[in-house]
Amino acid sequence: LSRHAQPERLFPNWNILVRGRWHSVPILLTHRGAGYLRFLIIGRIPGTGPGSLWPDWADNLMDAGAKKGVCHAAAAAAAIHPLPKGQSLFAYPLMAPHPCACITDGSLALPAALGFLAVLTKTPLPDGLAATGGMGPDGVVSKISGLDEKLRLARASPNVFKGLICPLENGLRATDGPPTLLPVSDVGQAWMFARLFLPEKAESLMLFSRMLKTPDLFVRNAAAMPAPWIAWADGNKQIRPVMDRILKDPDLFSELTNRFEQAVYQGEAAVAAAVADLPSFRDLRAASAAWPLLVFKWCSAGLSLCNHTGKTAAAAPYIQTARKLLPLVKKANIEEVAGFLNHYLVARHNRYDFHPEIPSDLGELVSFLEEQHRMQCATGCATLPVLGRIYGTLAQNFAFCGPGFLTETENQVRLARRALGEGATPEYDAEWRRQNNYLCYALLDAGAKHHKRARQTLFDYLAVTGWGEVFAKLPDFTQWQHALLARFLADVPIEKPREHYVQWVAASRLNTDSFHPWQLWCFNMGRLALAMRKKEAARNWFTRSLEICMSAGLGPTVRVMGLLGLSGMFHPD
């Protein structure tokens, strides 16, 4: 443009403008009952700027209402994301200079505000989204005229416009598209829609917007919302008001805690991680005076989440907060105490701190629960799940300590299975069988002389009697069952089961998402491929293992396991 035209005629400060950040924003206009499309060019420029929000020649293109709309848009945007020092905002219509006003009223205010926010935050607006609406300097979106004509214009180009943000005050309800109609009351809500809009999730986005204003609605639906939405709203301070109200209401906080626990213990790591960050530790410390048991439960679930994702540093504040509440909670709920101390021992494993001594308070709790279990057994009730789960973690602890502690591992597995009602209570079937998982790993670690027992322990864990049943049940196995099966086949040279499993995996397309223990499963699949002389497949499995270990959202406990994948990739064969 500088070489082939004279931009200084229209922009006297051209040298400043070309150093700015720019964004084009569609604006829907009406004239004599028809709608038409134009563009507003929005910029963030260095220095004090030209002295006005628009160039002199644009004065004639906008009437007083349109000019006021641009000014209000800039003020509302800067209130959400302050203008950096030494920067200015600038805007002009992408139209040829003309003596008559072509843009009337203030309906360009809302799209202008979104454009200003785009350049202020350096995040582009999504394609296919338009906006129209008046606005005050406080960001409140006001009613406009001509919305029906603008909606007809947008609907005439369904491949261009997938969504239209408009004033709630106009009284039009949210509709399916294209374009999806998204009514808003203020620029903050409109900015959220602009950042998170997906045509196929428009209904959920409207619900999410209502959740931010309604605590009970937020609690009921938080775990069902996409994790990036929660993270975005939290990062943009839109969740703080509703969370303040939830933390002051024991019923709401209790329900949110239960839903957080459910997401953690059902393995919904992404959603659980987003919900975990909603209350700060300052919030939790303040709430602990009124609701110590709820805060303790939240910290226990948060610690479990950190254990699952290998985030050792993030676990520390949960541990500190919960331990301060431990004496008080012991008087109220021994099962919650047991759950926390269980997670606390696992957190030690996450630091690769393996030794047979267990924390003193956990030892005291085990002694208390064992006495309770003895009294129960005397009445014919041998099932005490809280004790069985602790025995299971102790079995895992001894297994991690190495083959020298195999006897202790076996003893804890036996006790765990008994306390979990081995074979007596169908509801606990999966839990008592899971103890064989820990024992099988310990037997494999102890070497070839224990392979026969390892195979029987594997079958007990999988609830099968032989390889034929294993392969029949493959589609129903959990990630933990697949992880142990791959480890067993990588360690134990049984040719036909190896071939069958590798063929099944190739055809099944398992969803090996970026979460523990898939990184170990991939590593052992690489070992299997090497044993079967499939070098290219082995390299691919080792590479995938490394990729999972380095995935976002996983901490150092998992990341260091990337050394396993690297060791396979540099295998001398």
XYZ file of C-alpha atoms in Angstrom:
573
model
C 0.000 0.000 0.000
C 2.834 2.374 0.806
C 4.458 1.724 -2.583
C 1.346 1.981 -4.747
C -0.833 4.557 -2.993
C -0.638 7.549 -0.728
C -1.994 6.225 2.601
C -0.855 9.400 4.388
C -3.755 11.233 2.731
C -6.235 9.139 4.710
C -3.997 8.332 7.685
C -1.643 11.195 8.602
C -0.125 8.984 11.313
C 0.524 6.112 8.906
C 3.971 5.309 10.328
C 2.411 4.753 13.768
C -0.567 2.781 12.485
C 1.474 0.217 10.556
C 3.204 -0.767 13.819
C -0.100 -1.701 15.449
C -2.089 -4.914 15.900
C -5.258 -5.087 13.795
C -8.474 -7.067 13.554
C -11.423 -6.848 11.151
C -14.897 -7.165 12.679
C -18.118 -7.705 10.676
C -20.895 -5.194 11.383
C -24.478 -5.741 10.252
C -26.198 -2.542 9.117
C -29.725 -1.715 7.940
C -30.981 0.812 5.414
C -34.583 1.201 4.221
C -35.646 -2.178 5.581
C -32.712 -4.175 4.178
C -29.596 -5.500 5.858
C -26.064 -5.271 4.538
C -22.599 -6.221 5.713
C -19.595 -3.999 6.266
C -16.387 -4.308 8.297
C -14.924 -2.283 11.107
C -11.129 -2.256 11.338
C -9.968 -2.266 14.957
C -6.403 -1.526 16.039
C -4.125 -1.260 19.044
C -1.289 1.112 18.232
C 1.850 2.345 19.991
C 2.080 5.819 21.502
C -0.713 8.262 22.168
C -2.290 7.623 18.760
C -3.802 10.067 16.302
C -5.769 11.880 19.019
C -9.130 10.281 18.179
C -10.566 6.786 18.027
C -11.089 7.153 14.259
C -9.620 9.152 11.368
C -11.104 12.547 10.447
C -12.596 11.313 7.188
C -14.668 8.703 9.075
C -16.568 11.513 10.855
C -18.923 11.809 7.901
C -19.535 8.037 7.741
C -20.914 7.730 11.289
C -23.700 9.659 12.998
C -23.531 10.754 16.625
C -25.005 7.472 17.905
C -22.439 5.375 16.017
C -19.551 7.519 17.272
C -20.820 7.249 20.841
C -21.071 3.471 20.357
C -17.389 3.223 19.368
C -16.350 5.305 22.378
C -18.447 3.198 24.758
C -17.060 0.018 23.200
C -13.477 1.135 23.814
C -14.238 2.068 27.433
C -16.049 -1.222 28.149
C -13.274 -3.297 26.574
C -10.567 -1.483 28.515
C -12.505 -2.110 31.742
C -12.221 -5.871 31.123
C -8.659 -5.832 29.829
C -6.859 -2.559 30.623
C -5.036 -0.810 27.809
C -1.248 -1.260 28.200
C 0.697 1.865 29.050
C 1.894 3.685 25.950
C -0.804 2.126 23.720
C -3.929 3.551 22.068
C -7.037 2.146 20.409
C -8.134 3.059 16.903
C -11.027 2.116 14.617
C -12.418 2.963 11.220
C -15.082 1.564 8.876
C -13.777 -0.259 5.817
C -15.661 2.083 3.509
C -14.718 4.788 1.074
C -15.018 8.360 2.393
C -18.476 9.769 1.689
C -20.247 13.007 2.669
C -23.313 11.172 4.045
C -23.526 9.103 7.211
C -23.793 5.415 6.295
C -23.546 4.002 9.831
C -26.331 5.153 12.104
C -27.265 4.464 15.708
C -25.036 2.534 18.075
C -25.487 -1.115 17.078
C -21.822 -1.350 16.051
C -20.840 -0.886 19.717
C -20.994 -4.585 20.631
C -18.941 -5.865 17.644
C -16.519 -2.968 18.186
C -16.064 -3.923 21.852
C -15.309 -7.526 20.858
C -12.800 -6.261 18.297
C -11.112 -4.036 20.888
C -10.885 -7.016 23.265
C -9.401 -9.139 20.484
C -6.539 -6.712 19.921
C -6.090 -6.016 23.644
C -5.774 -9.725 24.489
C -4.018 -10.701 21.230
C -6.639 -13.412 20.660
C -8.510 -13.378 17.340
C -12.280 -13.655 17.133
C -13.551 -16.919 15.640
C -14.616 -17.045 12.028
C -18.337 -17.326 11.444
C -19.416 -15.236 14.430
C -21.105 -11.835 14.127
C -22.466 -9.450 16.768
C -24.807 -6.494 16.932
C -25.934 -4.400 19.884
C -25.829 -1.049 21.585
C -23.736 -0.500 24.680
C -23.118 1.919 27.502
C -19.612 2.710 28.808
C -20.279 0.236 31.652
C -20.532 -2.611 29.137
C -24.282 -3.191 29.510
C -25.696 -4.247 26.139
C -28.833 -2.375 25.070
C -31.706 -2.965 22.677
C -31.350 -2.056 19.000
C -33.664 -1.577 16.030
C -33.537 -3.551 12.776
C -32.536 -6.879 14.401
C -34.962 -8.861 12.227
C -33.358 -7.486 9.046
C -29.873 -8.272 10.364
C -30.927 -11.782 11.293
C -32.322 -12.316 7.772
C -29.017 -11.096 6.342
C -27.057 -13.528 8.491
C -29.392 -16.400 7.600
C -28.947 -15.645 3.933
C -25.286 -16.612 4.314
C -25.418 -19.813 6.431
C -21.913 -20.817 5.348
C -20.531 -17.476 6.544
C -22.293 -16.852 9.856
C -22.666 -19.711 12.336
C -23.556 -17.534 15.322
C -24.997 -14.076 16.023
C -24.506 -12.376 19.405
C -27.356 -9.929 20.027
C -28.973 -7.975 22.904
C -31.006 -9.968 25.410
C -33.148 -6.849 25.773
C -34.508 -7.369 22.252
C -36.475 -10.327 23.554
C -35.363 -12.935 21.011
C -34.672 -16.350 22.489
C -31.596 -18.441 21.781
C -32.173 -20.500 18.638
C -30.497 -23.229 16.690
C -28.667 -22.046 13.630
C -27.253 -21.225 11.382
C -26.762 -18.736 12.724
C -27.227 -19.701 16.356
C -28.737 -16.733 18.177
C -26.848 -15.869 21.370
C -28.613 -13.174 23.463
C -26.362 -11.329 25.941
C -26.803 -8.705 28.651
C -23.256 -7.354 28.924
C -19.942 -7.301 27.105
C -18.342 -9.799 29.505
C -20.916 -12.411 28.558
C -20.496 -11.553 24.873
C -16.706 -11.893 25.152
C -17.099 -15.326 26.723
C -19.380 -16.399 23.869
C -16.915 -15.045 21.335
C -14.015 -16.954 22.883
C -15.800 -20.265 23.525
C -18.386 -20.469 20.750
C -18.730 -23.743 18.878
C -21.885 -24.199 16.736
C -22.459 -27.737 18.015
C -22.193 -26.634 21.682
C -24.254 -23.455 21.562
C -26.952 -24.783 23.913
C -24.340 -25.844 26.488
C -22.672 -22.438 26.185
C -25.941 -20.687 26.992
C -26.338 -22.957 30.012
C -22.774 -22.216 31.097
C -23.501 -18.506 30.912
C -26.520 -18.913 33.190
C -24.451 -21.055 35.556
C -22.086 -18.136 36.185
C -25.002 -16.193 37.649
C -26.822 -19.039 39.444
C -24.896 -20.971 42.144
C -27.131 -24.062 42.310
C -27.133 -24.336 38.514
C -23.336 -24.061 38.539
C -22.971 -26.815 41.143
C -25.287 -29.214 39.293
C -23.590 -28.789 35.929
C -19.945 -27.810 36.546
C -18.606 -31.342 36.048
C -20.517 -31.663 32.753
C -18.995 -28.549 31.179
C -15.884 -28.736 28.952
C -12.780 -28.209 31.071
C -11.433 -25.380 28.812
C -14.627 -23.393 29.419
C -14.235 -23.572 33.197
C -10.540 -22.726 32.953
C -11.237 -19.750 30.652
C -14.026 -18.342 32.815
C -11.898 -18.760 35.933
C -8.891 -17.102 34.289
C -11.095 -14.187 33.236
C -12.517 -13.748 36.767
C -16.063 -14.676 35.747
C -16.373 -17.533 38.233
C -15.282 -15.659 41.369
C -18.732 -14.155 42.237
C -20.596 -17.468 41.956
C -17.869 -19.359 43.854
C -17.997 -16.847 46.714
C -21.699 -17.624 47.125
C -21.147 -21.402 46.916
C -18.428 -21.403 49.574
C -20.759 -19.604 51.989
C -23.554 -22.156 51.558
C -22.838 -25.586 53.136
C -25.414 -27.388 50.973
C -24.004 -26.015 47.723
C -20.390 -26.517 48.780
C -21.196 -30.084 49.869
C -22.792 -30.920 46.511
C -19.902 -29.371 44.565
C -17.436 -31.345 46.715
C -19.309 -34.581 46.001
C -19.273 -33.894 42.265
C -15.567 -33.055 42.406
C -14.888 -36.341 44.212
C -16.941 -38.214 41.633
C -14.952 -36.712 38.739
C -11.656 -37.582 40.479
C -12.522 -41.149 41.399
C -14.114 -41.919 38.039
C -10.940 -40.873 36.237
C -12.342 -37.731 34.567
C -9.013 -35.977 35.018
C -9.517 -32.972 32.730
C -12.859 -31.990 34.236
C -11.659 -32.713 37.777
C -8.553 -30.557 37.246
C -10.672 -27.628 36.047
C -13.052 -27.909 39.016
C -10.151 -28.362 41.468
C -8.839 -24.884 40.729
C -12.156 -23.108 41.403
C -11.591 -22.407 45.105
C -8.152 -21.062 45.939
C -6.323 -22.344 48.998
C -7.067 -18.994 50.617
C -10.766 -19.726 49.990
C -10.405 -23.207 51.475
C -8.589 -21.954 54.568
C -11.319 -19.357 55.118
C -14.082 -21.943 54.630
C -12.414 -24.491 56.921
C -13.465 -22.541 60.020
C -17.129 -23.064 59.139
C -17.008 -26.337 57.171
C -13.874 -28.278 58.205
C -15.142 -31.694 57.037
C -16.089 -30.380 53.582
C -12.717 -28.668 53.145
C -10.989 -31.861 54.316
C -12.929 -33.933 51.754
C -12.054 -31.424 49.015
C -8.350 -31.578 49.890
C -8.408 -35.370 50.014
C -9.934 -35.548 46.527
C -7.516 -32.879 45.294
C -4.584 -34.901 46.629
C -5.908 -37.994 44.838
C -6.127 -36.005 41.597
C -2.517 -34.836 42.003
C -1.494 -38.451 42.563
C -3.247 -39.545 39.366
C -1.613 -36.831 37.283
C 1.808 -37.033 38.947
C 1.829 -33.415 40.174
C 3.957 -33.596 43.304
C 4.293 -29.855 43.926
C 0.555 -29.233 43.517
C -0.123 -31.945 46.101
C 1.728 -30.132 48.901
C -0.908 -27.439 49.716
C -3.669 -30.062 49.812
C -1.599 -32.113 52.264
C -0.805 -29.100 54.460
C -4.428 -27.914 54.590
C -5.817 -31.386 55.300
C -3.257 -32.243 57.981
C -4.179 -29.115 59.940
C -7.789 -30.335 59.969
C -6.906 -33.961 60.745
C -7.356 -33.840 64.564
C -10.800 -32.293 64.188
C -11.954 -34.616 61.397
C -10.842 -37.705 63.378
C -13.658 -36.892 65.798
C -16.242 -36.711 63.006
C -15.511 -39.197 60.211
C -12.883 -41.913 60.431
C -13.499 -43.059 56.844
C -12.573 -39.631 55.480
C -9.390 -39.741 57.586
C -8.572 -43.190 56.194
C -9.114 -42.004 52.617
C -6.804 -39.033 53.084
C -4.021 -41.040 54.758
C -4.291 -43.550 51.931
C -3.760 -40.766 49.374
C -0.969 -39.386 51.555
C 0.979 -42.655 51.305
C 0.427 -42.721 47.526
C 1.771 -39.159 47.365
C 4.994 -40.522 48.853
C 5.097 -43.084 46.029
C 4.631 -40.247 43.546
C 7.928 -38.818 44.786
C 9.523 -42.245 44.183
C 10.105 -42.386 47.940
C 9.776 -46.133 48.556
C 10.528 -47.626 51.973
C 8.686 -50.129 54.191
C 8.046 -47.763 57.109
C 4.571 -46.277 57.009
C 3.477 -42.910 58.511
C 2.776 -43.203 62.239
C -0.751 -41.782 62.045
C -1.599 -44.302 59.308
C -0.219 -47.108 61.495
C -2.370 -45.952 64.412
C -5.428 -45.854 62.187
C -4.764 -49.367 60.859
C -4.545 -50.680 64.448
C -7.866 -49.017 65.301
C -9.583 -50.374 62.181
C -8.154 -53.853 62.729
C -9.732 -53.923 66.189
C -13.019 -52.787 64.674
C -12.676 -55.501 62.017
C -12.102 -58.199 64.646
C -15.306 -57.199 66.422
C -17.207 -57.204 63.141
C -15.879 -60.637 62.204
C -17.126 -61.956 65.559
C -20.643 -61.018 64.479
C -20.231 -62.618 61.030
C -19.458 -59.437 59.060
C -15.960 -59.783 57.599
C -16.217 -56.840 55.174
C -14.674 -53.489 56.134
C -13.914 -51.667 52.858
C -12.074 -48.739 54.446
C -9.548 -51.148 55.987
C -9.310 -53.225 52.808
C -8.370 -50.168 50.766
C -5.606 -49.254 53.203
C -4.253 -52.807 53.097
C -4.242 -52.484 49.297
C -2.149 -49.327 49.424
C 0.221 -50.980 51.905
C 0.550 -53.921 49.503
C 1.414 -51.475 46.757
C 3.955 -49.819 49.042
C 5.747 -53.094 49.843
C 5.639 -54.093 46.157
C 7.373 -50.817 45.247
C 10.073 -51.566 47.822
C 11.288 -54.467 45.660
C 11.404 -58.293 45.539
C 12.860 -58.429 49.043
C 9.411 -57.453 50.360
C 7.385 -59.970 48.329
C 6.213 -61.822 51.457
C 4.930 -58.559 53.007
C 3.183 -57.700 49.740
C 1.448 -61.085 49.647
C 0.354 -60.731 53.262
C -1.184 -57.288 52.714
C -2.978 -58.506 49.563
C -4.444 -61.430 51.528
C -5.637 -59.072 54.277
C -7.058 -56.619 51.740
C -9.016 -59.294 49.902
C -10.477 -60.564 53.175
C -11.468 -57.071 54.412
C -13.072 -56.357 51.025
C -15.301 -59.408 51.422
C -13.597 -61.653 48.889
C -16.381 -63.378 46.949
C -19.022 -62.512 49.547
C -20.262 -59.109 48.367
C -20.745 -58.561 44.605
C -20.479 -54.774 44.980
C -16.856 -55.140 46.126
C -15.860 -57.748 43.552
C -13.787 -55.347 41.444
C -12.064 -53.953 44.542
C -10.861 -57.232 46.029
C -9.759 -58.496 42.619
C -7.758 -55.273 42.134
C -5.432 -56.358 44.931
C -4.135 -59.087 42.592
C -2.968 -56.304 40.302
C -0.400 -55.155 42.877
C 0.653 -58.725 43.649
C 1.120 -59.673 39.999
C 3.463 -56.723 39.408
C 5.446 -57.733 42.496
C 5.737 -61.322 41.249
C 6.906 -60.153 37.817
C 9.480 -57.894 39.471
C 10.739 -60.894 41.453
C 11.844 -62.718 38.308
C 11.222 -65.777 36.136
C 10.888 -68.249 39.001
C 7.632 -66.529 39.972
C 6.111 -66.372 36.449
C 3.772 -69.324 37.019
C 2.284 -67.688 40.120
C 2.158 -64.369 38.290
C 0.045 -65.953 35.541
C -2.467 -67.368 38.040
C -2.587 -64.013 39.853
C -3.226 -62.287 36.522
C -6.084 -64.673 35.789
C -7.535 -64.063 39.255
C -7.393 -60.314 38.640
C -9.080 -60.636 35.240
C -11.661 -63.119 36.598
C -10.785 -65.763 33.997
C -9.549 -69.360 34.038
C -7.385 -69.325 30.894
C -6.174 -67.428 27.839
C -9.318 -68.167 25.830
C -11.418 -66.245 28.348
C -8.845 -63.446 28.427
C -9.196 -62.789 24.704
C -12.995 -63.034 24.854
C -13.058 -60.287 27.508
C -10.488 -57.932 25.958
C -13.032 -55.270 24.838
C -14.318 -54.949 28.414
C -10.978 -54.542 30.178
C -10.090 -51.308 31.968
C -6.869 -49.419 31.269
C -5.382 -50.983 34.426
C -6.152 -54.496 33.211
C -4.652 -53.767 29.783
C -1.570 -52.267 31.452
C -0.933 -55.395 33.532
C -1.653 -57.741 30.623
C 0.859 -55.918 28.387
C 3.478 -56.012 31.167
C 2.919 -59.755 31.735
C 3.184 -60.608 28.021
C 6.299 -58.431 27.675
C 7.971 -60.256 30.586
C 6.780 -63.823 29.976
C 7.622 -65.410 26.582
C 4.296 -67.051 25.604
C 4.208 -66.846 21.826
C 0.542 -67.395 20.901
C -0.993 -65.080 23.542
C 1.515 -62.408 22.506
C 0.556 -62.665 18.835
C -3.157 -62.720 19.615
C -2.979 -59.647 21.828
C -0.852 -57.632 19.389
C -3.269 -58.474 16.566
C -6.274 -57.521 18.680
C -4.687 -54.176 19.669
C -3.938 -53.396 16.007
C -7.586 -53.952 15.094
C -9.257 -52.408 18.153
C -7.864 -48.849 18.144
C -7.847 -48.461 21.917
C -8.295 -44.907 23.146
C -4.891 -44.412 24.749
C -5.524 -40.877 25.959
C -2.801 -38.906 27.681
C -3.266 -40.329 31.144
C -1.678 -42.866 33.469
C -1.194 -45.854 32.951
C -1.309 -45.699 29.157
C 2.299 -44.498 29.015
C 3.375 -47.771 30.681
C 1.074 -49.821 28.473
C 2.637 -48.257 25.355
C 6.131 -48.911 26.703
C 5.344 -52.588 27.283
C 3.686 -52.844 23.860
C 7.023 -51.611 22.510
C 8.821 -54.335 24.453
C 6.371 -56.876 23.039
C 7.015 -55.653 19.499
C 10.792 -55.898 20.055
C 10.427 -59.468 21.332
C 8.477 -60.281 18.165
C 11.186 -58.596 16.012
C 8.849 -55.817 14.837
C 11.332 -52.978 15.153
C 9.316 -50.231 13.430
C 6.235 -51.004 15.522
C 8.403 -51.021 18.654
C 9.813 -47.591 17.840
C 6.285 -46.246 17.306
C 5.097 -47.619 20.662
C 8.107 -46.194 22.512
C 7.539 -42.835 20.804
C 3.877 -42.849 21.840
C 4.866 -43.658 25.432
C 7.211 -40.673 25.457
C 4.520 -38.403 23.958
C 2.038 -39.334 26.684
C 4.622 -38.727 29.412
C 5.266 -35.227 28.062
C 1.575 -34.354 27.640
C 0.229 -31.134 29.106
C -1.515 -31.627 32.428
C 0.823 -34.340 33.704
C 3.427 -33.729 36.376
C 7.010 -34.863 36.975
C 6.055 -38.315 38.333
C 4.752 -39.247 34.886
C 7.172 -37.117 32.874
C 10.224 -38.911 34.238
C 8.717 -42.159 32.941
C 9.573 -40.812 29.498
C 13.012 -42.291 30.160
C 11.426 -45.707 29.646
C 10.276 -44.801 26.159
C 13.661 -43.278 25.363
C 15.445 -46.394 26.594
C 13.386 -48.473 24.189
C 14.037 -46.145 21.256
C 17.796 -46.477 21.831
C 17.672 -50.235 22.259
C 20.823 -51.789 20.733
C 18.694 -54.135 18.598
